[in-house]
Coordinates of C-alpha atoms in Angstrom, one line a residue:
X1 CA 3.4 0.7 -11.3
X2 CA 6.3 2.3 -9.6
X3 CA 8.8 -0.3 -8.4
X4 CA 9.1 -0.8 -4.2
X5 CA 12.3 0.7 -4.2
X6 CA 10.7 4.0 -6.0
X7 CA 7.7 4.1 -3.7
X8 CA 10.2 3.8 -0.6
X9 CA 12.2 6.4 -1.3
X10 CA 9.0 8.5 -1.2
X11 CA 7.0 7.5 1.1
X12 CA 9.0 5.9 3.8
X13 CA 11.0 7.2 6.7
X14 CA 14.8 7.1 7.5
X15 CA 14.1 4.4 10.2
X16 CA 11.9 2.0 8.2
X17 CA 14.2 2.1 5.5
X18 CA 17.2 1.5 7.4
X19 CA 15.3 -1.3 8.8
X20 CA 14.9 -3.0 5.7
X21 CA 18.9 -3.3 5.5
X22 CA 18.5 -5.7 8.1
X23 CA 16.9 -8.5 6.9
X24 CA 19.1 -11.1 5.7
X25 CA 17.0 -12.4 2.3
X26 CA 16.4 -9.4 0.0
X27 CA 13.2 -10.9 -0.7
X28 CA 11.9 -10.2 3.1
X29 CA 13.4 -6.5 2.6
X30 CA 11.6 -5.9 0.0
X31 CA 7.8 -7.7 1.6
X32 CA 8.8 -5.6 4.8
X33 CA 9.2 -2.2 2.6
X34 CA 5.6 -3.0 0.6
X35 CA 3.8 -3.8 3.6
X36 CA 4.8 -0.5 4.7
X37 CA 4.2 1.4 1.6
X38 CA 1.0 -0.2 1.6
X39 CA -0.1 0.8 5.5
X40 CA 0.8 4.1 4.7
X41 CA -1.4 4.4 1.8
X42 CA -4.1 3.1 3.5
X43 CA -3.5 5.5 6.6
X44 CA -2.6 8.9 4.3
X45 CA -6.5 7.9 3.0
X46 CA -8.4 8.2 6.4
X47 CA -6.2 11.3 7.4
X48 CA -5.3 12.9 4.3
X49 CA -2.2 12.8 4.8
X50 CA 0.7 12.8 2.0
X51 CA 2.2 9.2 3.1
X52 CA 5.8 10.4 3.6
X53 CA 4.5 12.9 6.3
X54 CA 2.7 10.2 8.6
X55 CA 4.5 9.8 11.7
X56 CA 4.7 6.5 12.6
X57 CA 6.5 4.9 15.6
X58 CA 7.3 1.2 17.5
X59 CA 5.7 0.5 20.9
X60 CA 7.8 -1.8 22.3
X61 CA 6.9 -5.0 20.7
X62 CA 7.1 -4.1 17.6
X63 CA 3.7 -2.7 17.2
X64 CA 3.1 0.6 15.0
X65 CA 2.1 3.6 16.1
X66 CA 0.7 6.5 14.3
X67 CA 1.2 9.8 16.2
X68 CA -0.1 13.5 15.5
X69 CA -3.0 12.1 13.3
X70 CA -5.4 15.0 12.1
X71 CA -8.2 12.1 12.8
X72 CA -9.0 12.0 16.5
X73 CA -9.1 8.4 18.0
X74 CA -7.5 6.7 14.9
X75 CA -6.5 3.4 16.0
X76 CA -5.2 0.8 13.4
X77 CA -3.5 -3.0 12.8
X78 CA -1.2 -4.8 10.6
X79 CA -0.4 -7.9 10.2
X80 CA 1.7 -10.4 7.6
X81 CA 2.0 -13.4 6.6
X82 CA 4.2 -14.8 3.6
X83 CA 3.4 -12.2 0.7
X84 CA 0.3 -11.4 2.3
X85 CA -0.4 -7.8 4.4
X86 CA -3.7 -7.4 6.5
X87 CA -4.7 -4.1 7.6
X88 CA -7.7 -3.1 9.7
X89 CA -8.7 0.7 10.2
X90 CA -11.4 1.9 13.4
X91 CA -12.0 4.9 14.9
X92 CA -12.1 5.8 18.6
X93 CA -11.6 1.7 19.3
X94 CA -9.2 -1.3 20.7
X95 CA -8.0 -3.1 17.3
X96 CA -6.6 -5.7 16.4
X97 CA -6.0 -8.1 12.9
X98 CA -4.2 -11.1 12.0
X99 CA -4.0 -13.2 9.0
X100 CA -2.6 -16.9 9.0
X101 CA -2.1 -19.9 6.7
X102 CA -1.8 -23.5 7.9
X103 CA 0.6 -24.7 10.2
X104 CA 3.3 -27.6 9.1
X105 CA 1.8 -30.8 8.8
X106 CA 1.2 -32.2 12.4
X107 CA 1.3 -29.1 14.0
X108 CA -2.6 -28.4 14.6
X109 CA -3.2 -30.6 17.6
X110 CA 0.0 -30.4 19.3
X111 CA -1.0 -27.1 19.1
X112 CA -3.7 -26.7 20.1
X113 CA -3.3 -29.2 23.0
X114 CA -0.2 -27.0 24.6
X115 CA -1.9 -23.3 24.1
X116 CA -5.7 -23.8 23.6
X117 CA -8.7 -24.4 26.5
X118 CA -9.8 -27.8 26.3
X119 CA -12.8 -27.4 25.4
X120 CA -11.3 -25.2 22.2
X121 CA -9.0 -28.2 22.0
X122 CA -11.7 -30.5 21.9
X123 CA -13.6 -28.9 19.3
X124 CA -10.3 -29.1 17.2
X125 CA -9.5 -32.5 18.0
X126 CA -12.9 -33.8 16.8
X127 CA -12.7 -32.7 13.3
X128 CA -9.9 -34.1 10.5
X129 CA -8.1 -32.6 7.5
X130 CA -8.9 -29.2 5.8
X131 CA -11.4 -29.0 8.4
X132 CA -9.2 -29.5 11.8
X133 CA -6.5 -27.1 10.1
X134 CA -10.0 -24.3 8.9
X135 CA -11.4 -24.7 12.7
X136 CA -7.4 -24.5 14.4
X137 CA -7.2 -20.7 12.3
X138 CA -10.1 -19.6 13.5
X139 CA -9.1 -19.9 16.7
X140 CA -5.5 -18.9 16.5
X141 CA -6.4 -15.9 14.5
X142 CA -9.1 -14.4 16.7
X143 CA -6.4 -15.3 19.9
X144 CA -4.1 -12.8 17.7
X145 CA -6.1 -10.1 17.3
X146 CA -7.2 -10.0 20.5
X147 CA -3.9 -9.5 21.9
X148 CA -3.1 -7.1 19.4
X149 CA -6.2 -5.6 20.4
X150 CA -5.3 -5.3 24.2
X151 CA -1.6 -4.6 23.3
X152 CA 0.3 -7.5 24.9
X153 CA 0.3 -10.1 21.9
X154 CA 0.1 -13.1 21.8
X155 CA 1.2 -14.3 25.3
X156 CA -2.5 -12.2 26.6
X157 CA -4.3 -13.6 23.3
X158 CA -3.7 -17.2 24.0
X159 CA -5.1 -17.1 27.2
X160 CA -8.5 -15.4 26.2
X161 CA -11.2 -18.0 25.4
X162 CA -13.4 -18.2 22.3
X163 CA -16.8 -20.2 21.8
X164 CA -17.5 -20.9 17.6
X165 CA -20.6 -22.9 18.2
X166 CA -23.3 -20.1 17.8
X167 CA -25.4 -21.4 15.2
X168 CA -25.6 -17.8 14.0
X169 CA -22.0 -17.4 13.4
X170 CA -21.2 -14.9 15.9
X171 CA -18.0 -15.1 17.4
X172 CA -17.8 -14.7 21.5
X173 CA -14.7 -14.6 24.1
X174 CA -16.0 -16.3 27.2
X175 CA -15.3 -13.8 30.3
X176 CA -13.2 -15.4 33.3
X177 CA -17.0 -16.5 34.8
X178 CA -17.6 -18.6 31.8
X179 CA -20.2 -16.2 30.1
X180 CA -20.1 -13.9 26.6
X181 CA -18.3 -10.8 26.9
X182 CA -20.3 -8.2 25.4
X183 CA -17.9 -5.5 25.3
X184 CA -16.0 -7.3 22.4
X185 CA -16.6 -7.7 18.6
X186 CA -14.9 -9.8 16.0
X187 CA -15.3 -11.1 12.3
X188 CA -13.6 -13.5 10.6
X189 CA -12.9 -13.9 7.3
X190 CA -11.0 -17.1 4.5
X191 CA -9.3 -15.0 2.0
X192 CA -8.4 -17.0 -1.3
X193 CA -8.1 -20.6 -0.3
X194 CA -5.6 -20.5 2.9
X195 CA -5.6 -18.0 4.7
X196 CA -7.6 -17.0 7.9
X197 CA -8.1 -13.4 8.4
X198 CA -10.0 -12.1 11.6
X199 CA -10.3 -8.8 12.9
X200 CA -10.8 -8.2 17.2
X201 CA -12.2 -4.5 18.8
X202 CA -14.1 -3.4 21.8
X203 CA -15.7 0.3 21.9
X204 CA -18.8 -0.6 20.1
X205 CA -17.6 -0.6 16.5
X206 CA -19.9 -2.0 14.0
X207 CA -18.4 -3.8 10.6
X208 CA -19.7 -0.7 8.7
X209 CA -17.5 1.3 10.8
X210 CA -14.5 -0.8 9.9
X211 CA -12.2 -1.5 7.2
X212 CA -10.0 -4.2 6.8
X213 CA -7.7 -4.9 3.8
X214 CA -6.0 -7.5 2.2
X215 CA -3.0 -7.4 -0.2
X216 CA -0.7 -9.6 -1.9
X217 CA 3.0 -8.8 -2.5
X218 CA 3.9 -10.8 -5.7
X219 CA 7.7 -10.5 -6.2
X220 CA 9.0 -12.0 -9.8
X221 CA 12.5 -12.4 -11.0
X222 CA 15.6 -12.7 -9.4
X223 CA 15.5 -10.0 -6.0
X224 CA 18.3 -7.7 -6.7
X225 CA 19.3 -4.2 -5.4
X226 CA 17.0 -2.0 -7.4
X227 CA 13.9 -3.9 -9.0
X228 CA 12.4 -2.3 -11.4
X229 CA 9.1 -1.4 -12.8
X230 CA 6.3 -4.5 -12.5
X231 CA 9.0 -6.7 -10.6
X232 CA 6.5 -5.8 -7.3
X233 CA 3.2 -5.4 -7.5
X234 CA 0.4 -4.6 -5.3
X235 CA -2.6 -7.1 -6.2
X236 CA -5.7 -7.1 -3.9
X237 CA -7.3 -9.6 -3.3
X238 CA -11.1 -10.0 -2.6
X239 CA -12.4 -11.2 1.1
X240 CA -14.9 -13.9 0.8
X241 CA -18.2 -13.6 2.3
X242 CA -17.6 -13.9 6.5
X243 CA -17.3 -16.6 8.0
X244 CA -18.3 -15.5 11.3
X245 CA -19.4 -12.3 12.0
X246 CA -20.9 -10.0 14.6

């Protein structure tokens, strides 16, 4: 294995690595610069691309955008959370990903009672311990994607509705008239023991035409400058059967 600081001096561009000089724990530098390596890798696959040539820009918001692609309609997500990287990968599609672990101890319901619909708060209030905190990610995660989906974050995702009673598992946002919106898809998915991982899009995508992937950025010893060889490594890690899916 190449060490992070190897990889991104190859693969990534003058602004993401300037970007990682900003962070004020090397640690978060050095999660920032894998997650980035990793995104490329994943892209330079679809579009055969040599990583270092992708040209990827920020919409304001911080959202990544990758320009001149030799695939037509490539749309794409990322997401982090603590040493973990999500990635989702459609074609001709609105997409969005986000992966979570549990909120501080307490949090859930206050939560949920300040952002959520009440009846999504209800449904949360009415279950206790790993299973309040389980039901709480599924909703906050699919809220996520969504508005990663649309473009506007979190502010729009909050606001969208979501109904996890369907006995079959699939997932539905509830339209402003209190009905199924067709024109949306989503999956969920509990990666290791923790974390919540769903995936939003609306252009009629199926879950064959999608990829999502999860990594874990495991960083040993004491960060410094320059890490070297096995100090980083890349170690994915399977997604459990779905949860919910469409």
């Amino acid at each position: 294995m190449l060490s992070v600081a190897v990889r991104a001096a190859a693969f990534l561009s003058a602004a993401e690595r300037q970007r990682a000089t900003r962070f004020m724990r090397q640690s978060d530098s050095w999660r920032f610069q894998a997650s980035r390596i990793f995104l490329r890798t994943v892209l330079a696959h679809y579009t055969q691309t040599c990583p270092s040539q992708l040209n990827l820009t920020i919409e304001e918001g911080g959202k990544p955008v990758l320009c001149s692609s030799a695939v037509d309609d490539l749309s794409f997500s990322l997401s982090h959370c603590g040493s973990s990287v999500a990635v989702a990968v459609g074609c001709g599609v609105m997409l969005g990903v986000d992966i979570e672990g549990p909120p501080r101890v307490g949090l859930v319901e206050t939560l949920a009672r300040r952002y959520f619909a009440p009846r999504e708060f209800c449904d949360i209030a009415s279950l206790q311990g790993e299973d309040q905190i389980r039901q709480f990610l599924a909703y906050w995660t699919l809220k996520e994607a969504y508005g990663k989906a649309i473009g506007t974050g979190l502010s729009a995702g909050l606001r969208a509705q979501f109904d996890l009673s369907d006995p079959k598992g699939r997932i539905y946002k509830i339209n402003p008239h209190g009905a199924p919106d067709p024109a949306w898809g989503f999956a969920q998915y509990e990666v290791g023991h923790q974390l919540c991982m769903s995936a939003a899009w609306k252009g009629g995508i199926t879950l064959a035409k999608l990829s999502l992937f999860h990594v874990s950025v495991k960083i040993s010893g004491q960060a410094r400058r320059c890490l070297s060889a096995g100090d980083v490594t890349f170690a994915t890690i399977p997604v459990n059967v779905p949860r919910f899916t469409d």
